[in-house]
mmCIF file of C-alpha atoms and ligand atoms in Angstrom:
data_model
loop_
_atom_site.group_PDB
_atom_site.id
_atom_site.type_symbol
_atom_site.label_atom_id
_atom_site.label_comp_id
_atom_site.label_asym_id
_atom_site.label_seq_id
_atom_site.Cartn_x
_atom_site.Cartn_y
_atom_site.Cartn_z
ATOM 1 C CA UNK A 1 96.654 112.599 112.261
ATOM 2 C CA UNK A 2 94.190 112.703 115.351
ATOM 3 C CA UNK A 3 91.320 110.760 114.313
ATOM 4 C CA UNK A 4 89.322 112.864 117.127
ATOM 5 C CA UNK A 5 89.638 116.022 118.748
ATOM 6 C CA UNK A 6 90.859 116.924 121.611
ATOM 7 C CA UNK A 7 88.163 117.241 124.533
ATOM 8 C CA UNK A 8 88.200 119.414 127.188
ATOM 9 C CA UNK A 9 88.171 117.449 130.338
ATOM 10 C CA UNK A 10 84.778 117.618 131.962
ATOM 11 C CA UNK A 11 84.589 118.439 135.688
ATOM 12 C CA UNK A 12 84.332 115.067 138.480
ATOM 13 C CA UNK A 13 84.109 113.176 135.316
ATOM 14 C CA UNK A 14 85.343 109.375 136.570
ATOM 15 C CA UNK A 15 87.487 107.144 134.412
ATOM 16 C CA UNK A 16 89.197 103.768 135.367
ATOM 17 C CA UNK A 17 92.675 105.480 134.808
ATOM 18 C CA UNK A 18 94.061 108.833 134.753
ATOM 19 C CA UNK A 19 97.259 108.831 132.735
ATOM 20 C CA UNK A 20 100.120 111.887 133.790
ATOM 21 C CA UNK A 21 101.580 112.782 131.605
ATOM 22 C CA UNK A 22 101.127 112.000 127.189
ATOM 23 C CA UNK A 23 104.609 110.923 125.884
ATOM 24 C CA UNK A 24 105.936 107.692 124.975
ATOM 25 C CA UNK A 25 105.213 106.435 128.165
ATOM 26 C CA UNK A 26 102.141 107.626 129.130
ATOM 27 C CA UNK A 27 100.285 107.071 125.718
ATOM 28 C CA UNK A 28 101.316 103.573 125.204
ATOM 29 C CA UNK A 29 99.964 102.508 128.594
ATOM 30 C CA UNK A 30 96.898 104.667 127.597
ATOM 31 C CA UNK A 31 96.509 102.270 124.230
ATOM 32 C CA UNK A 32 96.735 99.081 126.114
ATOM 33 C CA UNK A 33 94.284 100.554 128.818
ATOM 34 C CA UNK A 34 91.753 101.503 125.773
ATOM 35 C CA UNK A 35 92.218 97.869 124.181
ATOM 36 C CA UNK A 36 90.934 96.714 127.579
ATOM 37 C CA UNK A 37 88.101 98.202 127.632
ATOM 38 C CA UNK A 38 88.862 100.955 130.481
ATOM 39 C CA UNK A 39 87.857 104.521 130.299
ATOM 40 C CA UNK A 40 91.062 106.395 130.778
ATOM 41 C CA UNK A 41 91.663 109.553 130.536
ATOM 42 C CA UNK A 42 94.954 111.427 129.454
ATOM 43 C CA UNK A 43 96.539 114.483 131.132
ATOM 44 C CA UNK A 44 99.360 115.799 128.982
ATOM 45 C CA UNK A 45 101.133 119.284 129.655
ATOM 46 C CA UNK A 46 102.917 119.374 126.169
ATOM 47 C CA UNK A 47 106.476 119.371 126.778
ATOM 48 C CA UNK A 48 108.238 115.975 126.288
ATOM 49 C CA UNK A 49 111.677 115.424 127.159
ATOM 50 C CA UNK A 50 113.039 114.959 123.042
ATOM 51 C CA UNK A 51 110.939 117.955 122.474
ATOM 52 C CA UNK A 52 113.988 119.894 120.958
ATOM 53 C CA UNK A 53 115.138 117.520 118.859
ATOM 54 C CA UNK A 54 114.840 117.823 115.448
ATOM 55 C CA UNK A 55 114.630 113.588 115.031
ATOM 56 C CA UNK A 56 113.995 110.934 117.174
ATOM 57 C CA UNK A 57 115.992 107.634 116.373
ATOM 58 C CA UNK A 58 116.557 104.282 117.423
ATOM 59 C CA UNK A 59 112.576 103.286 117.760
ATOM 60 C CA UNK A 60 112.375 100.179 115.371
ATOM 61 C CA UNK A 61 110.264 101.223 112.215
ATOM 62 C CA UNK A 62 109.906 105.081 113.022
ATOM 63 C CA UNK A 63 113.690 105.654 113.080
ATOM 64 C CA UNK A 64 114.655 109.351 112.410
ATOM 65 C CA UNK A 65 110.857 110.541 112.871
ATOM 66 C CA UNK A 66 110.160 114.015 114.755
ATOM 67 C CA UNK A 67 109.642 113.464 118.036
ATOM 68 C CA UNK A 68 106.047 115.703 117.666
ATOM 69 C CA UNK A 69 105.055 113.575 115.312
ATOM 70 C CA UNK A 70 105.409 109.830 116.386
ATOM 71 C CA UNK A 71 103.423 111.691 119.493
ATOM 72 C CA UNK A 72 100.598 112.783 117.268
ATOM 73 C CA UNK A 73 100.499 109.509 115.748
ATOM 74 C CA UNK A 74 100.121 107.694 119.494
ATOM 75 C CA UNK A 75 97.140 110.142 120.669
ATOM 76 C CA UNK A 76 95.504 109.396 117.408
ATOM 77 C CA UNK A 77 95.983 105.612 118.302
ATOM 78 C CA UNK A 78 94.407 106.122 121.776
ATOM 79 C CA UNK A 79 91.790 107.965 120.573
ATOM 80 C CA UNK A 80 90.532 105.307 118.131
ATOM 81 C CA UNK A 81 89.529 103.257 121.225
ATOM 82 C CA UNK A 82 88.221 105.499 122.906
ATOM 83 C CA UNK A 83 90.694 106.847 125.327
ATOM 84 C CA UNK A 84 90.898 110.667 125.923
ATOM 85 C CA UNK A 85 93.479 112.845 125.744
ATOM 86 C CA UNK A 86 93.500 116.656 126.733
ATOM 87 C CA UNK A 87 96.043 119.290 126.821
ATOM 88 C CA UNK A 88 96.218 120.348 130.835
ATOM 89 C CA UNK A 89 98.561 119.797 133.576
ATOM 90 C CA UNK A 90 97.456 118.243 136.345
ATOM 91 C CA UNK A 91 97.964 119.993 139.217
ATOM 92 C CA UNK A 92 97.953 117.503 142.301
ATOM 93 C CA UNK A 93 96.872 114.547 142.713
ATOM 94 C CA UNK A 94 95.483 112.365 146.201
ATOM 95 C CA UNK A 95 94.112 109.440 147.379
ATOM 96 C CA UNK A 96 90.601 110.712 148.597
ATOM 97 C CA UNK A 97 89.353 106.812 150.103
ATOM 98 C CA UNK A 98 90.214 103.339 148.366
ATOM 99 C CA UNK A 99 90.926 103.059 145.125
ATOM 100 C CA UNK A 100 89.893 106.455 143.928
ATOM 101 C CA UNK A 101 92.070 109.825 143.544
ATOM 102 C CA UNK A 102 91.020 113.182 143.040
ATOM 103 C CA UNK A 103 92.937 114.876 140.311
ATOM 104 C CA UNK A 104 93.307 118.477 140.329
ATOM 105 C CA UNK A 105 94.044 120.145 136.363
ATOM 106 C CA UNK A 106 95.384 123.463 135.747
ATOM 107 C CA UNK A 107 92.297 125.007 134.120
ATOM 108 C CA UNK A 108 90.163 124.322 137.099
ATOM 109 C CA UNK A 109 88.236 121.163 136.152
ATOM 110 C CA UNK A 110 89.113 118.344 138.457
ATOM 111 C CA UNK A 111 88.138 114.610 137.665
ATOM 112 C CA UNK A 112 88.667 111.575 139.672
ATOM 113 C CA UNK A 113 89.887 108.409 138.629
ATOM 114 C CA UNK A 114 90.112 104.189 140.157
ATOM 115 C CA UNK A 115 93.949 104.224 139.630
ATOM 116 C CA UNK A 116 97.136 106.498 138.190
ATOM 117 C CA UNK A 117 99.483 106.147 136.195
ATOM 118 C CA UNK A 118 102.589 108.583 136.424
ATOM 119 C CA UNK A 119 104.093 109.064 132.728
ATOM 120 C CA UNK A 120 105.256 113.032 133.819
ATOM 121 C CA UNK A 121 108.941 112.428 132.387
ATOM 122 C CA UNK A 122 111.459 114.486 133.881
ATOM 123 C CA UNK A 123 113.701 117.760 133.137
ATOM 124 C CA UNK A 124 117.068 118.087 132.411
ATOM 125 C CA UNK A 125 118.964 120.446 134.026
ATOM 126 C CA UNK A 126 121.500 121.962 131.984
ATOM 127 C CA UNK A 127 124.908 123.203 133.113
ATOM 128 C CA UNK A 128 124.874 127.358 133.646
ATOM 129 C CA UNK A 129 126.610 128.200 130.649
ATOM 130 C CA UNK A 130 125.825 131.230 128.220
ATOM 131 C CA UNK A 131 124.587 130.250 125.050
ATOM 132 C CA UNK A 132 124.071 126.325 126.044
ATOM 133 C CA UNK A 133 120.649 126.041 126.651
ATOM 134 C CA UNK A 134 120.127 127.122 123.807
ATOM 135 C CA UNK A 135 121.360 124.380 121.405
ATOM 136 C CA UNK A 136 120.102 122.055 123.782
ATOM 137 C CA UNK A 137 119.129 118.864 121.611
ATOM 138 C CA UNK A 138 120.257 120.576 118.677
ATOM 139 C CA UNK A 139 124.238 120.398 119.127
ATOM 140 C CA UNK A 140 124.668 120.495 122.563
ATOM 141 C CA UNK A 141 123.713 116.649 123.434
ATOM 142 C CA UNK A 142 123.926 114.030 125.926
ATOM 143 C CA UNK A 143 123.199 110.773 124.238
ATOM 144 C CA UNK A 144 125.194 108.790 121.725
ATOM 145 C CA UNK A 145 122.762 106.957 120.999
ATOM 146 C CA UNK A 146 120.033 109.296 120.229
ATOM 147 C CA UNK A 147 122.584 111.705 118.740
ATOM 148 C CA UNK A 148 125.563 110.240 118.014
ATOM 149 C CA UNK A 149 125.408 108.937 114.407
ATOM 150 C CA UNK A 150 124.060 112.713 113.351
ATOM 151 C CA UNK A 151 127.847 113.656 114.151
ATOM 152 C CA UNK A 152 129.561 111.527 113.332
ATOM 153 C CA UNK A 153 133.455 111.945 112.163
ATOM 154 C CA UNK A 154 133.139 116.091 113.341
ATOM 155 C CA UNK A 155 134.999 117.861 116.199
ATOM 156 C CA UNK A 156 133.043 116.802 119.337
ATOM 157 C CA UNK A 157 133.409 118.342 122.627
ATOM 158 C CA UNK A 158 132.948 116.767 125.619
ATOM 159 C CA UNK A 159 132.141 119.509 129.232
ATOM 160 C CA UNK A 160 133.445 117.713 132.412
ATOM 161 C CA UNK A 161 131.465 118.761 135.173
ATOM 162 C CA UNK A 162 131.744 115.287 137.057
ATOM 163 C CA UNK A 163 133.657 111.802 137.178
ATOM 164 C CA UNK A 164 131.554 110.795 134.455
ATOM 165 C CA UNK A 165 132.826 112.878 131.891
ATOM 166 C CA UNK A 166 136.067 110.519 130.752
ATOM 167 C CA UNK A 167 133.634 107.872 130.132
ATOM 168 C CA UNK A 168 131.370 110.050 127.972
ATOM 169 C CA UNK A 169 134.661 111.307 126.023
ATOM 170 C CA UNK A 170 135.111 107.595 125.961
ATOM 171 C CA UNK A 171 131.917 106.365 124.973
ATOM 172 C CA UNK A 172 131.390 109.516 122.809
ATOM 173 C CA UNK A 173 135.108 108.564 120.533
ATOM 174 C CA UNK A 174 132.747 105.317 118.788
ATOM 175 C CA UNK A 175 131.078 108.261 116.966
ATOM 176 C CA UNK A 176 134.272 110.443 115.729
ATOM 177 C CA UNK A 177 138.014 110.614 115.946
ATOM 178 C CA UNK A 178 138.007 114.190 116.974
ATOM 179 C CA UNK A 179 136.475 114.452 120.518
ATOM 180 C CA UNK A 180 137.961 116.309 123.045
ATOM 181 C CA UNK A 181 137.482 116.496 126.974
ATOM 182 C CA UNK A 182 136.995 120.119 128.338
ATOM 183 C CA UNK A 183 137.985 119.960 132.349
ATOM 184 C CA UNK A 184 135.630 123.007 132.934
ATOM 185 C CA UNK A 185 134.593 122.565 136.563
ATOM 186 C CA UNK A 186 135.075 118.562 136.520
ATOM 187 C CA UNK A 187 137.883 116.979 138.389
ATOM 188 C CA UNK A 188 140.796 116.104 137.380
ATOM 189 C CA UNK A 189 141.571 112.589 135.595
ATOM 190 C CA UNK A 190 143.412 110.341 137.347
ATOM 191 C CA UNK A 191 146.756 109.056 135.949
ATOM 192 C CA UNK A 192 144.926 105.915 134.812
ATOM 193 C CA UNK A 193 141.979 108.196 132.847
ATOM 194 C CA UNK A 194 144.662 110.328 131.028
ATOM 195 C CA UNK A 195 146.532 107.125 129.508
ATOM 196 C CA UNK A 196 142.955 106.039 128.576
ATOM 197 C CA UNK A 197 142.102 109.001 126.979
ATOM 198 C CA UNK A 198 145.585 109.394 125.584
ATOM 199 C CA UNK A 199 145.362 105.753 123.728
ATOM 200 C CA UNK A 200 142.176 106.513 122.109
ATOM 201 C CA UNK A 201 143.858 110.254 120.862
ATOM 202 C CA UNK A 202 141.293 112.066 122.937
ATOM 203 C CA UNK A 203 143.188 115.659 124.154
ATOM 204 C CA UNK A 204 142.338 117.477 127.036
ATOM 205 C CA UNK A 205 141.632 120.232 127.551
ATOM 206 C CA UNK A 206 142.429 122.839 130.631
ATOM 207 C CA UNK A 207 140.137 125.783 132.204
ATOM 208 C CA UNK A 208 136.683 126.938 132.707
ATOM 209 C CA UNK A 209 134.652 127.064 129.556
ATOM 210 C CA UNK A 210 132.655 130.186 129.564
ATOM 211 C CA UNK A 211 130.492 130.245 126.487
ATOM 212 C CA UNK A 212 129.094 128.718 123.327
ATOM 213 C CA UNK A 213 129.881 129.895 120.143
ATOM 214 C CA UNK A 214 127.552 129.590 116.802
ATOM 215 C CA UNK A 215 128.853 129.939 113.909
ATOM 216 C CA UNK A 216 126.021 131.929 110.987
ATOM 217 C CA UNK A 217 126.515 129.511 108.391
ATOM 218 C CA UNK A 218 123.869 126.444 108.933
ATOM 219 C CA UNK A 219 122.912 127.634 112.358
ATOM 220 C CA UNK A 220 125.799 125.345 114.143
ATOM 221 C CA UNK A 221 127.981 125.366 117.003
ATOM 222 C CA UNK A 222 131.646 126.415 115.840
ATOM 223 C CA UNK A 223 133.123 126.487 118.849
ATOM 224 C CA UNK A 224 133.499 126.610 122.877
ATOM 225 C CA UNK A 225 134.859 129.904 124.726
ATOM 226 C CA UNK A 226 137.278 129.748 127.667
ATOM 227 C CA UNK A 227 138.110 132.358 130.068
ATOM 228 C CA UNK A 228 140.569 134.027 128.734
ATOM 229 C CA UNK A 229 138.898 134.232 125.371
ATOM 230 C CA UNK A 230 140.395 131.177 123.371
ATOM 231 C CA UNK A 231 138.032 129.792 121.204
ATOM 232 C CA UNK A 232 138.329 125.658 120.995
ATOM 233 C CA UNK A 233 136.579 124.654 117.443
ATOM 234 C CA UNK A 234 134.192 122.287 117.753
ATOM 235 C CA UNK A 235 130.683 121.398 115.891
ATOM 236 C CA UNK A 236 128.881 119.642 119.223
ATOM 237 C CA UNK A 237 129.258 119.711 122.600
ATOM 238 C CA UNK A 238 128.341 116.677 124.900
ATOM 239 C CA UNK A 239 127.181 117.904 128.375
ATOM 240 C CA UNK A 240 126.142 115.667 131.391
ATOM 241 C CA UNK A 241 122.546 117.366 132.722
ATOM 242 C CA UNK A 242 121.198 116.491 136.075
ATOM 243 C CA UNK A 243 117.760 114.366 135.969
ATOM 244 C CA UNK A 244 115.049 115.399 138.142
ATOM 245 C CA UNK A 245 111.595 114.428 138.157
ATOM 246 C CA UNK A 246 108.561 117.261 138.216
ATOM 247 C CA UNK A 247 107.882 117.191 141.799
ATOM 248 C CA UNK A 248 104.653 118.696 142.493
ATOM 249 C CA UNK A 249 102.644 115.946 141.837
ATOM 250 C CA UNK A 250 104.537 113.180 142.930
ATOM 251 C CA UNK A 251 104.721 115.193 146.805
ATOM 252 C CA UNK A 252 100.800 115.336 146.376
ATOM 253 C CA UNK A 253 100.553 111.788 145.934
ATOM 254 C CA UNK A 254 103.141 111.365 148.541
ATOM 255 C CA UNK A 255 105.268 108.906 146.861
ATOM 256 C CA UNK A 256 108.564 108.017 147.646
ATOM 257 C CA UNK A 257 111.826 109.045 145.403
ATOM 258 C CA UNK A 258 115.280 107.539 144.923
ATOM 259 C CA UNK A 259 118.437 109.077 144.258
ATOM 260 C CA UNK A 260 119.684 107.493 140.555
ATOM 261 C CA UNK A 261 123.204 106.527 140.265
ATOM 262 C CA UNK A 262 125.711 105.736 137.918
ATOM 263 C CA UNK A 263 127.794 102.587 138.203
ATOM 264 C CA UNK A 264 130.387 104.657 139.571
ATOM 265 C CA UNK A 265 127.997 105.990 142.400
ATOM 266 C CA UNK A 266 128.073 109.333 140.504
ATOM 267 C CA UNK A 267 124.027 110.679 141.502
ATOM 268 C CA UNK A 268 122.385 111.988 138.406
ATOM 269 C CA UNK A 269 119.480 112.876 140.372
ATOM 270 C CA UNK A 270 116.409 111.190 141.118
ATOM 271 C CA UNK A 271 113.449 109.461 140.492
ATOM 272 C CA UNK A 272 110.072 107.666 141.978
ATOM 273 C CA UNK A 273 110.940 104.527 143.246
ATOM 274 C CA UNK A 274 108.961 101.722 141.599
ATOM 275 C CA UNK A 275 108.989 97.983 141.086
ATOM 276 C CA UNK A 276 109.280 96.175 137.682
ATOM 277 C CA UNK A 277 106.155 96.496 136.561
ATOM 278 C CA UNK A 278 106.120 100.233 137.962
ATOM 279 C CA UNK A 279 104.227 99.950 141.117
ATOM 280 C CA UNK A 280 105.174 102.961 143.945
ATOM 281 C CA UNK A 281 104.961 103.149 147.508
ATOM 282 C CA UNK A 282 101.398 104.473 147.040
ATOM 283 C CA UNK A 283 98.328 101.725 146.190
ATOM 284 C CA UNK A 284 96.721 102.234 143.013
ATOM 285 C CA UNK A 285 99.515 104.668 141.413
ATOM 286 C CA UNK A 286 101.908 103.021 139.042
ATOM 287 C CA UNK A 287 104.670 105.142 137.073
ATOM 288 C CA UNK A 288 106.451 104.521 133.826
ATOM 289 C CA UNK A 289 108.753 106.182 131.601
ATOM 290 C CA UNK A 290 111.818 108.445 132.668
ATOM 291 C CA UNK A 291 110.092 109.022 136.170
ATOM 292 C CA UNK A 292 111.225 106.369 137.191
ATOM 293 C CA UNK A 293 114.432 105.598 135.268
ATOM 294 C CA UNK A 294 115.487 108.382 133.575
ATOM 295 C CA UNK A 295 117.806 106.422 131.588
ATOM 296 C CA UNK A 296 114.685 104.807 129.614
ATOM 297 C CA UNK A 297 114.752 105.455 125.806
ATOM 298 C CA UNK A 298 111.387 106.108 124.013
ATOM 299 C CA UNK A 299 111.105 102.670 123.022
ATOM 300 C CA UNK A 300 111.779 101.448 126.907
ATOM 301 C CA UNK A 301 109.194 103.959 128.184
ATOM 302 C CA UNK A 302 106.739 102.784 125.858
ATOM 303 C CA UNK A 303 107.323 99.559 127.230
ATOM 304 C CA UNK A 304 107.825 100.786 130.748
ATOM 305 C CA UNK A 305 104.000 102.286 129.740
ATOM 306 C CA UNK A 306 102.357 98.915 128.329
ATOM 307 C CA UNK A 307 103.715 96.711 131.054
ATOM 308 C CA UNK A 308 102.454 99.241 134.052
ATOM 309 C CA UNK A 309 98.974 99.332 131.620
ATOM 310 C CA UNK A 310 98.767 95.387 131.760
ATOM 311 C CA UNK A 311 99.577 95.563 136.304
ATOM 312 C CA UNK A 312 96.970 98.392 136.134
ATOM 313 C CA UNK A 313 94.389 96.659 134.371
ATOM 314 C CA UNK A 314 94.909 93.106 136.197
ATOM 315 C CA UNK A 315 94.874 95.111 139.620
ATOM 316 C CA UNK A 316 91.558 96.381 138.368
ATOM 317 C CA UNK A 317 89.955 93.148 137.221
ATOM 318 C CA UNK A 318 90.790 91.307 140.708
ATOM 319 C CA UNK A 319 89.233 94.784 142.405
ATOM 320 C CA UNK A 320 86.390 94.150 140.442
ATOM 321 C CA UNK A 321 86.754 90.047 141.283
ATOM 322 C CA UNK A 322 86.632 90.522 144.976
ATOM 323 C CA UNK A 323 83.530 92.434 144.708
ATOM 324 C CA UNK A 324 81.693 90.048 142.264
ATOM 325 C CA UNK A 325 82.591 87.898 145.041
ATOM 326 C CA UNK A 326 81.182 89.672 147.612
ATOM 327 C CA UNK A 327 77.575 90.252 145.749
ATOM 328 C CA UNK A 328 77.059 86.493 144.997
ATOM 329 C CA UNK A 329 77.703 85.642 148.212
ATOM 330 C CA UNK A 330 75.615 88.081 149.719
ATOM 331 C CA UNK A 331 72.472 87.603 147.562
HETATM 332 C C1 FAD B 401 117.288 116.177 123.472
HETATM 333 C C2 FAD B 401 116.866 114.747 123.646
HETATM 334 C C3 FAD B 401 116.826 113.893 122.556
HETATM 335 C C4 FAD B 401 116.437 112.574 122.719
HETATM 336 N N1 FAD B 401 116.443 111.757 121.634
HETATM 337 C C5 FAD B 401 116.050 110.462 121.780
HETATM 338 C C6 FAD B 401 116.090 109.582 120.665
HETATM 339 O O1 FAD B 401 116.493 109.944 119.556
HETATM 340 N N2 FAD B 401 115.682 108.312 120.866
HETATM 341 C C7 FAD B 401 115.259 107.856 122.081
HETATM 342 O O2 FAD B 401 114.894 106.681 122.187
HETATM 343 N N3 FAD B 401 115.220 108.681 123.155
HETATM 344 C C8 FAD B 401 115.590 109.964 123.026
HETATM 345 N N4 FAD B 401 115.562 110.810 124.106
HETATM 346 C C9 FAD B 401 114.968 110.315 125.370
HETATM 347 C C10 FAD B 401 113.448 110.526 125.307
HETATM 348 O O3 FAD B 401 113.181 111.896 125.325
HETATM 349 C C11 FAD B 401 112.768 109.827 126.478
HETATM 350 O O4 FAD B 401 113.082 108.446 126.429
HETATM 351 C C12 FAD B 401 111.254 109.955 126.414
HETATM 352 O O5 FAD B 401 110.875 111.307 126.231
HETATM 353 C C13 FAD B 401 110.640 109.410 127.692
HETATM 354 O O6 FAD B 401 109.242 109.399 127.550
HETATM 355 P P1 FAD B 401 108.283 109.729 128.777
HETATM 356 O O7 FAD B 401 106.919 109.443 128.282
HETATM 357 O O8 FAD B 401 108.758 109.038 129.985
HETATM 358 O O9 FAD B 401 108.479 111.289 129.085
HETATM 359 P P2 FAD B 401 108.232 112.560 128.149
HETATM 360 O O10 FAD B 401 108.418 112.250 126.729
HETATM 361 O O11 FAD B 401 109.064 113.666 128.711
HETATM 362 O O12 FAD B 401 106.696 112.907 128.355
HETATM 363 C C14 FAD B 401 106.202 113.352 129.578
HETATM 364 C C15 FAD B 401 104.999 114.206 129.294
HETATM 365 O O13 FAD B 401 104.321 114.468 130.535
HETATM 366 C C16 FAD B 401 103.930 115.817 130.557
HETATM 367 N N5 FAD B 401 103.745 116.233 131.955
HETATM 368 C C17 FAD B 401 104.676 116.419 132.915
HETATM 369 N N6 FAD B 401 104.094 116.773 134.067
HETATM 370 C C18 FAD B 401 102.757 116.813 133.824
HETATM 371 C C19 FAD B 401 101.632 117.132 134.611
HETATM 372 N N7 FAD B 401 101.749 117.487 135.894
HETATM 373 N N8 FAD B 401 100.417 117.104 134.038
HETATM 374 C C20 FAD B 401 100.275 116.756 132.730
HETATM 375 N N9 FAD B 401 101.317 116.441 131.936
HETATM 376 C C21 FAD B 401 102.543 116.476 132.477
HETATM 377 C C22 FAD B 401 105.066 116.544 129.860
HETATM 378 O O14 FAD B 401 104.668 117.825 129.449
HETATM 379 C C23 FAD B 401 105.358 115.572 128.712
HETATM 380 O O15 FAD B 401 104.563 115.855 127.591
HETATM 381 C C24 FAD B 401 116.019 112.107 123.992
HETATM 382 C C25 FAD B 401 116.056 112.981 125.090
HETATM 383 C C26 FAD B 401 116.488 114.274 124.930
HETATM 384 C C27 FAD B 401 116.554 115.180 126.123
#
C-alpha cells in the first residue's frame, strides 16, 4: 500500500537529491536519504528490469513476491518519511554551477536538485527471434538463479549466440537433467566444451533456430523451431541478452561508460563506470543498481542504492561543513 499519493512534481522545485530511476535501487537509496533528513525527490519511468516476471525470488524474507509489488511496498516506505516519488521520466539531466543540476522531466516540469543519484537500470536486448520476446521472463530466461528452481527437472533449452553459452548449458544442468545446447548462430564448442557437455549428458544441438513455439495448454513454451521446420521439445529456453544502459541521460550528464565483461572477456555490453560506493566521473552524481553492474540482483541493487545514499548524504553534510565553516569565520 502507498501510504501517500503520488505528487506531481512541481516546477524548479529544489530537493537535496533527485533519485533516477524507482526500482530496487533507486528506492532504497531514496529510504536512507528520507531517514536522513534530506528532501529527495524520486523520478521513476515505470518499467523495471523483472517487470515481466511473474515472481521475484531470492530477496531474504520477500522470496517469490511479484516484482510490482515489493516495488509498491518500497515507495510506500519512502513516502512515510517524507520522500517523493512521481511517475515521469526524466529527460536530461546537467550540472548548471556547483553542486546543483537541472533536471529536465518528460511532462515539462523541470526541478533542480544538490546531487543525483542514477538508479535508471538497464534493458535487455533480446536475440531477433520470432516469438521470443514474447515469453521474455516468462519461459524464455536468463538467470538460474532468479528462474531456475521454477523449472526445475523439465526440458531446458539453452540458444548459443556467444562463447558463453556452454557455460550457461553448464551452469543451467544444476536445475534439470534435460538441458540442451542449441548452436543457433554461436560458435562452435571446442573439443574440450563437447566432452564437458558430453559428461554432464547435455546434447547438442545443430542449425539456426528460427522460432518459438507455445504450446495452448497452460500458456507454455513446447518447443524451439529450426530451419528446416524440426521442432526440438522443450518447456524453457535460456537466452544470453545484451545489457545496455538507457543512454540519454547518462550523455546529458556526460558521464563516462565501461564496456562489462565476462571472465572470459566475452562483452555483455556496458555500463557507467563508478567506484564502490557508486561515485562517476561527474561530481555530485552517484549511480547504483544494474547501471552500473548489470549483474546486480535486487537485493545487491538495493544495497548498491543504500550504500551510494549513505556517500550521498556524507558528501552533503561536509558541503554543508565547509560552509558552516566559512560563516563562523567570517562573522
Ligand atoms: C526477467 C527478469 C527476472 C528477474 N528476476 C529476478 C529475481 O527473481 N531476483 C533477483 O534478485 N533479480 C531478478 N532480476 C534482476 C532484477 O530485475 C534487477 O536486479 C533489478 O531490477 C535491478 O534494480 P534497479 O533498481 O537497478 O533497476 P530497475 O529495477 O530496472 O529499475 C529502474 C527504474 O528506473 C526507471 N527509469 C529508467 N530511466 C529513467 C528515466 N530517465 N527517468 C525516470 N525513470 C527511469 C525504469 O523505468 C525503472 O522503473 C530479474 C531480471 C529479469 C530481466
Amino acid at each position: 500500500m502507498i501510504a501517500k499519493e503520488m505528487q506531481s512534481a512541481g516546477d524548479d522545485r529544489s530537493y537535496d537529491v533527485v533519485v533516477i530511476g524507482g526500482g530496487a535501487a533507486g528506492l532504497s537509496g531514496a529510504l536512507v536519504l528520507g531517514r536522513s533528513r534530506r528532501s529527495v525527490l524520486v523520478v521513476d519511468a515505470g518499467r523495471p528490469r523483472n517487470a515481466p516476471a511473474a515472481a521475484s525470488h531470492n530477496y531474504l524474507t520477500r522470496d517469490g513476491v511479484p516484482p510490482g509489488a515489493l516495488l509498491a511496498d518500497g515507495r510506500a516506505e519512502v513516502v512515510r518519511y517524507d520522500g517523493e516519488v512521481v511517475e515521469d521520466e526524466v529527460v536530461t539531466a546537467e550540472a548548471v554551477g556547483e553542486g546543483l543540476f537541472r533536471v529536465a522531466l518528460g511532462s515539462g516540469a523541470g526541478v533542480t536538485a544538490r546531487r543525483l543519484l542514477l538508479a535508471s537500470g538497464m534493458v535487455d536486448e533480446l536475440p531477433d527471434i520470432p516469438g521470443l520476446a514474447e515469453r521474455w521472463g516468462r519461459d524464455v530466461l536468463h538467470c538460474p538463479y532468479c528462474h531456475g528452481y521454477e523449472v526445475r527437472d523439465q526440458a531446458i533449452g539453452v540458444l548459443s549466440t556467444g562463447p558463453m553459452a556452454v557455460r550457461q548449458a553448464l551452469l543451467w544442468r544444476q536445475w534439470s537433467d534435460d538441458v540442451r545446447l542449441f548452436l543457433h548462430t554461436g560458435p562452435e564448442p571446442s573439443d574440450e566444451e563437447y566432452e564437458k557437455l558430453a559428461a554432464r549428458g547435455i546434447a547438442v544441438v545443430d542449425g539456426e533456430v528460427t522460432g518459438v513455439k507455445v504450446s495452448g495448454k497452460g500458456d507454455r513454451i513446447s518447443g524451439v523451431e529450426l530451419a528446416g521446420g524440426t521442432v526440438v521439445p522443450c518447456r524453457a529456453l535460456v537466452v544470453a541478452p545484451r545489457f545496455d544502459v538507457r543512454a540519454k541521460v547518462i550523455e546529458s550528464l556526460g558521464l563516462e561508460t565501461a564496456e562489462s565483461v565476462a571472465p572470459d572477456g566475452t562483452v555483455l555490453g556496458n555500463h557507467v563506470a563508478a567506484g564502490p560506493g557508486g561515485a562517476t566521473s561527474v561530481p555530485g552524481v552517484w549511480a547504483a543498481g544494474n547501471v552500473a553492474d548489470p549483474m546486480a540482483k535486487v537485493s545487491i541493487a538495493a544495497a548498491m542504492g543504500v550504500h551510494a545514499a549513505a556517500e550521498i548524504n556524507f558528501d552533503l553534510v561536509e558541503e554543508e561543513t565547509r560552509a558552516a565553516v566559512r560563516e563562523r569565520r567570517a562573522a
